[in-house]
Amino acid sequence: MKSISLYMHVHQPYRLRHYTIFDSGVNHDYFDAPWDNNENNKRVLLKVAEKSYLPTNARLLQLLNKYPEFKLSLSMSGVLLEQLEAWSPEALRSFQELVNTGRVELVAETYHHSLAFFYSRSEFETQVAMHKEIIKRIFNQEPKVFRNTELAYNNELAAWAQDAGYSGILAEGWHQMLGWRSPNYVYRPVGAPNIKLLLKNYRLSDDIAFRFGDHNWSEWPLTADKFVHWLSDDQDAEIFNLFMDYETFGEHQWQESGIFEFLDHLPGYWLADSNHGFMTVSQAADTIEAVGEVDTPNTITWADTERDLSAWLGNAMQQQAISALYALEKPLLELNDWAIIDDWRKLQTSDHFYYMCIKWFNDGDIHAYFSPYDSPYEAYLNFMNAFHDLKSRLLDRGVLV
Amino acid sequence: MKVLMLGWELPPHNSGGLGVACYQLCEELSKNDVDLEFILPYEAEHNINFMKVTAARTDGILEIIKAGNAYDSYRYIYQDGHDEWHNLYEQAEFYEHAVGDMIKGLSFDVVHAHDWLTFRAALKVKALNRNIPIILHVHSIESDRAGGDLGNPLVREIEETAMLAADSVIAVSDLTKQKIVKEYNIPADKIEVIYNSIDRNSLQPSSPDNSYRYLMQLKQNGYKIVSNVGRITIQKGLTNLIHAAQIVCQKLPKTVFLLVGSGDQFNELVGLSAELGVGANVVFAGFQRGKSWRDSFSIADLFVMPSVSEPFGLTPLEAGFYGVPSLVSKQSGVSEVLSNCLVVDFWDVNEMANKIVGVLRSDALHDTLSSEIENELLSLSWEKPAKDVKRLYEKHTQGAEA
């Protein structure tokens, strides 16, 4: 039996508006860009809902109805769910309908899509708990498998997830970590024997997520038929972990690329062989035996050619910004003012640090595509001005920082 | 006395001190019965009634539009409807040809041109009429703007040729005069030093409600603010200021450096301040005018002008007007006229930090510098420089008038 484990990540940050030092200490509306600006979060969300969430969910629901063996997993950040609730109840409902089929599993993560694990364990745990709560409230499901922001993963995180009771954890199947081994099996992390490690097959996943619409790619055009042939021909596999951003469908790969037709046909072609199936991530963790141990002392992620945290924390501006932010943690939490805490957490979202990345010349196009800023320097200054305002609000309340 | 002024910018469309100096000098000259026509490279509203301001425009061109400041590209709209973009160098050539066309119907006694962008036009006038005296006013030379390097050889050639051909050269400081002699071999007796000044009436008083609310808050919590206002470019020596900031913040963590201005070194300095770990202590406010510009001075406990090469440097005088003491580089013309300020070599980062800490730590030093510079400013005006300039005009026109 060979299975596909399709897992898609759904997320939108709260982007900052253009925010200057003259706003710091005066206006606290960092996330409220005017409607006609590209940073307006409602506008972005409605656009993505229209181009991606609604059409993709409609197809996924059809596929779930048509093929009883079809299953998939989703992770949805808390900040995304908030925005859907506020601005696109229609799109939120379409996600609920998917989950109601009983064959869509939700994956645990931090509510704020943050890198808190690397800066504050208690803040990290709070955000995981908040995420669990909103998933329960909106979908009435309890996640069993954990994924960290940007699939940032190491041995320590695996041990934490095991102790927190998760049966599985997701990571990048990076060849430099795996060596000769294949991501198409299930593994155990070093130091965490009771949790299963599910590794993204990045070649196959990126064929869909990144290369699908690339006319210069030798395999273009990629059809579901061809893709299923590749998988069928691979004798050396138990599971194909296809992990990608949900927005691949309709947003990163536009409708004109044929990405929806690919999705429409993939389950049918795959299931034509009775020896083929689909699994959610927890099913894979529960039913597939681990073939070995994987040691990951250094953090790996699913981004860039380095597969490390350098896209978020690689340069001095990023490090300065994030450490300044987490330095506020103690006094800020002690104040117990929800509005301030909420803004602080929204600033923790990894996207803000991603916009400050200066590795433009290698991975540049992808960074530039996702950034609302003209340059990483602008991104840093804008963020720091918002940080200054948080600090100002603490000073207003008599907290010395 | 009729004078044709050739200049590149005037407030409120200026990007820095050059426009301010031209404006205030011309205003004072007009009070001394000098009849001025000022030719600019662009068209804009200036609301000036003491002289005639015209745009350099040749036949066939309908409109010239500045894209950003006076040193960015310009958009030319032609009468036949098409438009073209021209860079600064092309623009200087267009300006030269336009001035050559325009003077045909004009009569005047002297041509007074400000900085290299207008020097070719001044030479053009000389070529058309050898009897008109040409006075070149040097607010900066290419090596100043290049921050210590020689700079663009094409620009240097224009400066050298024009100054050799000119009847007189005005330098805004002795520092500048010495550089002109040394770099271009211009005879020293042809160069007159006439210092810039400040028109205190042009400055509005600061108001207590400062626009930097966050920085005010920090001040109430014991923070000190060090500010700089100016273009963010290599000439201004801000790299050294950021390095000094790192040392200062080790001694006095409650210090914020406020950098107000825009320019080509912006990204570099933003990155550098983060690299040095003072990202939260260095605030970039961008280019400011009006109230927020005044507030950028008045909020400061100390103003620092660390320029690598500053022919004059008006900002310490402006800071003084707002009661703020200054630390200026020895490589600035203003340090020749201002007594009540601290000076430092632009490259001496440790000493720069030392002096910054000194002022921030000592109220006595701060208050003395602040009150003394305010007194000193009372004696400064454009009256004397304008009289000196007029005397120079007269020296060259005596023969013509006789």
Coordinates of N, CA, C and O in Angstrom, one line a residue, chain A residues 4-91:
Chain A
I4 N -0.5 8.9 -0.5 CA -0.2 10.3 -0.6 C -0.7 10.9 0.7 O -1.9 10.7 1.1
S5 N 0.1 11.7 1.4 CA -0.3 12.5 2.5 C -0.2 14.0 2.0 O 0.9 14.6 2.0
L6 N -1.4 14.5 1.6 CA -1.4 15.9 1.1 C -1.7 16.8 2.3 O -2.7 16.6 3.0
Y7 N -0.7 17.7 2.5 CA -0.9 18.6 3.7 C -0.7 20.0 3.2 O 0.3 20.3 2.5
M8 N -1.6 20.9 3.5 CA -1.5 22.3 3.0 C -1.6 23.3 4.1 O -2.4 23.1 5.1
H9 N -0.8 24.3 4.0 CA -0.7 25.3 5.1 C -1.4 26.6 4.7 O -1.1 27.1 3.6
V10 N -2.3 27.1 5.5 CA -3.1 28.3 5.2 C -2.7 29.4 6.2 O -2.9 29.2 7.4
H11 N -2.3 30.5 5.6 CA -1.9 31.6 6.5 C -1.9 32.9 5.8 O -1.5 33.0 4.7
Q12 N -2.3 33.9 6.6 CA -2.1 35.3 6.1 C -1.7 36.1 7.4 O -2.4 36.0 8.4
P13 N -0.6 36.9 7.3 CA -0.2 37.7 8.4 C -1.1 39.0 8.5 O -1.9 39.3 7.6
Y14 N -1.0 39.6 9.7 CA -1.5 41.0 9.7 C -0.4 41.9 9.3 O 0.6 42.1 10.0
R15 N -0.4 42.4 8.0 CA 0.6 43.3 7.5 C 0.6 44.6 8.2 O -0.5 45.1 8.6
L16 N 1.7 45.2 8.4 CA 1.8 46.6 9.0 C 1.5 47.6 7.9 O 1.9 47.5 6.8
R17 N 0.8 48.7 8.3 CA 0.7 49.8 7.4 C 2.0 50.6 7.4 O 2.9 50.4 8.2
H18 N 2.1 51.6 6.5 CA 3.2 52.5 6.5 C 3.2 53.3 7.8 O 2.2 54.0 8.0
Y19 N 4.2 53.1 8.6 CA 4.1 53.6 10.0 C 5.4 54.2 10.4 O 6.5 53.6 10.3
T20 N 5.3 55.5 10.7 CA 6.6 56.3 10.8 C 6.8 56.6 12.3 O 6.0 56.3 13.2
I21 N 8.0 57.2 12.6 CA 8.4 57.5 13.9 C 7.4 58.5 14.5 O 7.2 58.6 15.7
F22 N 6.7 59.3 13.6 CA 5.7 60.3 14.1 C 4.4 59.6 14.6 O 3.7 60.2 15.3
D23 N 4.2 58.4 14.1 CA 3.1 57.6 14.6 C 3.4 57.0 16.0 O 2.5 56.8 16.8
S24 N 4.7 56.6 16.2 CA 5.1 55.9 17.4 C 4.7 56.8 18.6 O 5.0 58.0 18.7
G25 N 3.9 56.2 19.5 CA 3.5 56.9 20.7 C 2.2 57.7 20.5 O 1.7 58.3 21.4
V26 N 1.7 57.7 19.3 CA 0.5 58.5 19.0 C -0.6 57.6 18.5 O -1.7 57.6 19.0
N27 N -0.3 56.9 17.4 CA -1.3 56.0 16.8 C -0.9 54.5 17.0 O 0.2 54.2 16.7
H28 N -1.9 53.8 17.4 CA -1.6 52.4 17.7 C -2.1 51.4 16.6 O -2.2 50.2 16.8
D29 N -2.6 52.0 15.5 CA -3.3 51.2 14.5 C -2.3 50.7 13.5 O -2.5 50.9 12.3
Y30 N -1.3 50.0 13.9 CA -0.2 49.6 12.9 C -0.8 48.7 11.8 O -0.2 48.6 10.8
F31 N -1.8 48.0 12.1 CA -2.3 47.0 11.1 C -3.4 47.5 10.3 O -3.9 46.7 9.5
D32 N -3.7 48.8 10.4 CA -4.9 49.3 9.7 C -4.5 50.2 8.5 O -4.6 51.4 8.6
A33 N -4.0 49.6 7.5 CA -3.6 50.4 6.3 C -4.9 50.9 5.6 O -6.0 50.2 5.7
P34 N -4.9 52.0 5.0 CA -6.1 52.5 4.2 C -6.5 51.5 3.2 O -5.7 50.7 2.7
W35 N -7.8 51.5 2.9 CA -8.4 50.5 2.0 C -7.7 50.4 0.7 O -7.5 49.3 0.1
D36 N -7.3 51.5 0.1 CA -6.7 51.5 -1.2 C -5.2 51.1 -1.2 O -4.6 51.1 -2.2
N37 N -4.6 50.8 0.0 CA -3.2 50.4 0.0 C -3.1 48.9 -0.1 O -4.0 48.1 0.3
N38 N -2.0 48.5 -0.7 CA -1.7 47.0 -0.9 C -1.5 46.3 0.4 O -1.6 45.1 0.5
E39 N -1.2 47.1 1.5 CA -1.0 46.4 2.8 C -2.4 46.3 3.6 O -2.4 45.8 4.7
N40 N -3.4 46.7 3.0 CA -4.7 46.6 3.7 C -5.1 45.1 3.8 O -5.2 44.4 2.8
N41 N -5.1 44.6 5.1 CA -5.3 43.2 5.3 C -6.6 42.6 4.8 O -6.6 41.5 4.3
K42 N -7.6 43.4 5.0 CA -8.9 42.9 4.5 C -8.9 42.7 3.0 O -9.4 41.7 2.4
R43 N -8.3 43.7 2.3 CA -8.3 43.7 0.9 C -7.5 42.4 0.4 O -7.9 41.7 -0.5
V44 N -6.3 42.2 1.0 CA -5.5 41.0 0.7 C -6.3 39.8 0.9 O -6.4 38.9 0.1
L45 N -6.9 39.7 2.1 CA -7.7 38.5 2.4 C -8.8 38.2 1.4 O -9.0 37.1 1.0
L46 N -9.5 39.2 1.1 CA -10.6 39.0 0.1 C -10.1 38.6 -1.2 O -10.7 37.8 -1.9
K47 N -9.0 39.2 -1.6 CA -8.4 38.8 -2.9 C -8.0 37.3 -2.9 O -8.3 36.6 -3.8
V48 N -7.3 36.9 -1.8 CA -6.8 35.5 -1.8 C -8.0 34.6 -1.6 O -8.0 33.5 -2.2
A49 N -9.0 35.0 -0.9 CA -10.2 34.1 -0.8 C -10.9 33.9 -2.1 O -11.2 32.8 -2.5
E50 N -10.9 35.0 -2.9 CA -11.6 34.9 -4.2 C -10.7 34.0 -5.2 O -11.3 33.2 -6.0
K51 N -9.4 34.3 -5.1 CA -8.5 33.6 -6.1 C -8.2 32.2 -5.7 O -7.9 31.4 -6.6
S52 N -8.1 31.9 -4.4 CA -7.6 30.7 -3.9 C -8.6 29.9 -3.0 O -9.0 28.8 -3.4
Y53 N -8.9 30.5 -1.9 CA -9.7 29.7 -0.9 C -11.0 29.1 -1.4 O -11.3 28.0 -1.3
L54 N -11.8 30.1 -2.0 CA -13.1 29.6 -2.4 C -13.1 28.6 -3.6 O -13.7 27.6 -3.5
P55 N -12.4 28.9 -4.7 CA -12.3 28.0 -5.8 C -11.7 26.6 -5.4 O -12.1 25.6 -5.8
T56 N -10.6 26.7 -4.6 CA -9.9 25.5 -4.2 C -10.8 24.6 -3.3 O -10.9 23.4 -3.4
N57 N -11.4 25.3 -2.3 CA -12.3 24.5 -1.4 C -13.5 23.9 -2.1 O -13.9 22.7 -1.8
A58 N -14.0 24.6 -3.1 CA -15.1 24.0 -3.9 C -14.7 22.7 -4.5 O -15.4 21.7 -4.5
R59 N -13.5 22.7 -5.1 CA -13.0 21.5 -5.8 C -12.7 20.4 -4.8 O -13.0 19.3 -5.0
L60 N -12.0 20.8 -3.6 CA -11.7 19.8 -2.6 C -13.0 19.1 -2.1 O -13.0 17.9 -1.9
L61 N -14.0 19.9 -1.9 CA -15.3 19.3 -1.4 C -15.9 18.3 -2.5 O -16.3 17.2 -2.1
Q62 N -15.8 18.7 -3.7 CA -16.3 17.8 -4.8 C -15.5 16.5 -4.8 O -16.0 15.4 -4.9
L63 N -14.2 16.7 -4.6 CA -13.3 15.5 -4.7 C -13.6 14.6 -3.5 O -13.6 13.4 -3.6
L64 N -13.8 15.2 -2.3 CA -14.1 14.4 -1.1 C -15.4 13.7 -1.2 O -15.5 12.5 -0.8
N65 N -16.4 14.3 -1.9 CA -17.6 13.7 -2.1 C -17.5 12.6 -3.1 O -18.2 11.5 -3.0
K66 N -16.7 12.8 -4.1 CA -16.6 11.8 -5.2 C -15.8 10.6 -4.8 O -16.1 9.5 -5.2
Y67 N -14.7 10.8 -4.1 CA -13.8 9.7 -3.7 C -13.7 9.5 -2.2 O -13.1 10.3 -1.5
P68 N -14.3 8.5 -1.7 CA -14.4 8.2 -0.2 C -13.0 8.0 0.3 O -12.7 8.2 1.5
E69 N -12.0 7.6 -0.6 CA -10.6 7.3 -0.1 C -9.8 8.6 0.0 O -8.7 8.6 0.5
F70 N -10.3 9.7 -0.6 CA -9.5 10.9 -0.6 C -9.5 11.6 0.8 O -10.6 11.7 1.4
K71 N -8.3 12.0 1.2 CA -8.2 12.7 2.5 C -7.1 13.7 2.4 O -6.2 13.6 1.5
L72 N -7.1 14.7 3.3 CA -6.0 15.6 3.4 C -5.9 16.3 4.7 O -6.8 16.1 5.6
S73 N -4.8 17.0 4.9 CA -4.6 17.7 6.2 C -4.3 19.1 5.9 O -3.8 19.5 4.9
L74 N -4.8 20.0 6.9 CA -4.6 21.4 6.7 C -4.0 22.0 8.0 O -4.4 21.5 9.1
S75 N -3.2 23.0 7.9 CA -2.9 23.8 9.1 C -3.3 25.2 8.8 O -3.1 25.7 7.7
M76 N -4.0 25.8 9.7 CA -4.5 27.2 9.5 C -4.1 28.0 10.7 O -4.5 27.7 11.9
S77 N -3.4 29.1 10.5 CA -2.9 29.9 11.6 C -4.0 30.6 12.2 O -5.1 30.9 11.6
G78 N -3.9 30.9 13.5 CA -4.9 31.6 14.3 C -5.2 33.0 13.7 O -6.3 33.5 13.6
V79 N -4.1 33.7 13.3 CA -4.3 35.0 12.7 C -5.0 35.0 11.4 O -5.8 35.9 11.0
L80 N -4.9 33.9 10.6 CA -5.7 33.7 9.4 C -7.2 33.5 9.8 O -8.1 34.2 9.2
L81 N -7.4 32.6 10.8 CA -8.8 32.3 11.1 C -9.5 33.5 11.6 O -10.7 33.8 11.3
E82 N -8.8 34.4 12.4 CA -9.4 35.6 12.9 C -9.8 36.5 11.7 O -10.9 37.0 11.7
Q83 N -8.9 36.6 10.7 CA -9.2 37.4 9.6 C -10.4 36.9 8.8 O -11.2 37.6 8.3
L84 N -10.4 35.5 8.6 CA -11.6 34.9 7.9 C -12.9 35.2 8.6 O -13.9 35.5 8.0
E85 N -12.8 35.0 9.9 CA -14.1 35.3 10.7 C -14.5 36.7 10.5 O -15.7 37.0 10.4
A86 N -13.6 37.6 10.5 CA -14.0 39.0 10.4 C -14.4 39.4 9.0 O -15.4 40.2 8.9
W87 N -13.7 39.0 8.0 CA -13.9 39.5 6.7 C -14.5 38.6 5.6 O -14.9 39.0 4.6
S88 N -14.3 37.3 5.9 CA -14.8 36.4 4.8 C -15.5 35.2 5.4 O -15.0 34.0 5.3
P89 N -16.6 35.3 6.1 CA -17.3 34.2 6.7 C -17.6 33.1 5.7 O -17.6 31.9 6.0
E90 N -17.7 33.6 4.4 CA -18.0 32.6 3.3 C -16.9 31.6 3.1 O -17.1 30.4 3.0
A91 N -15.6 32.2 3.1 CA -14.5 31.3 3.0 C -14.3 30.4 4.2 O -14.0 29.2 4.1

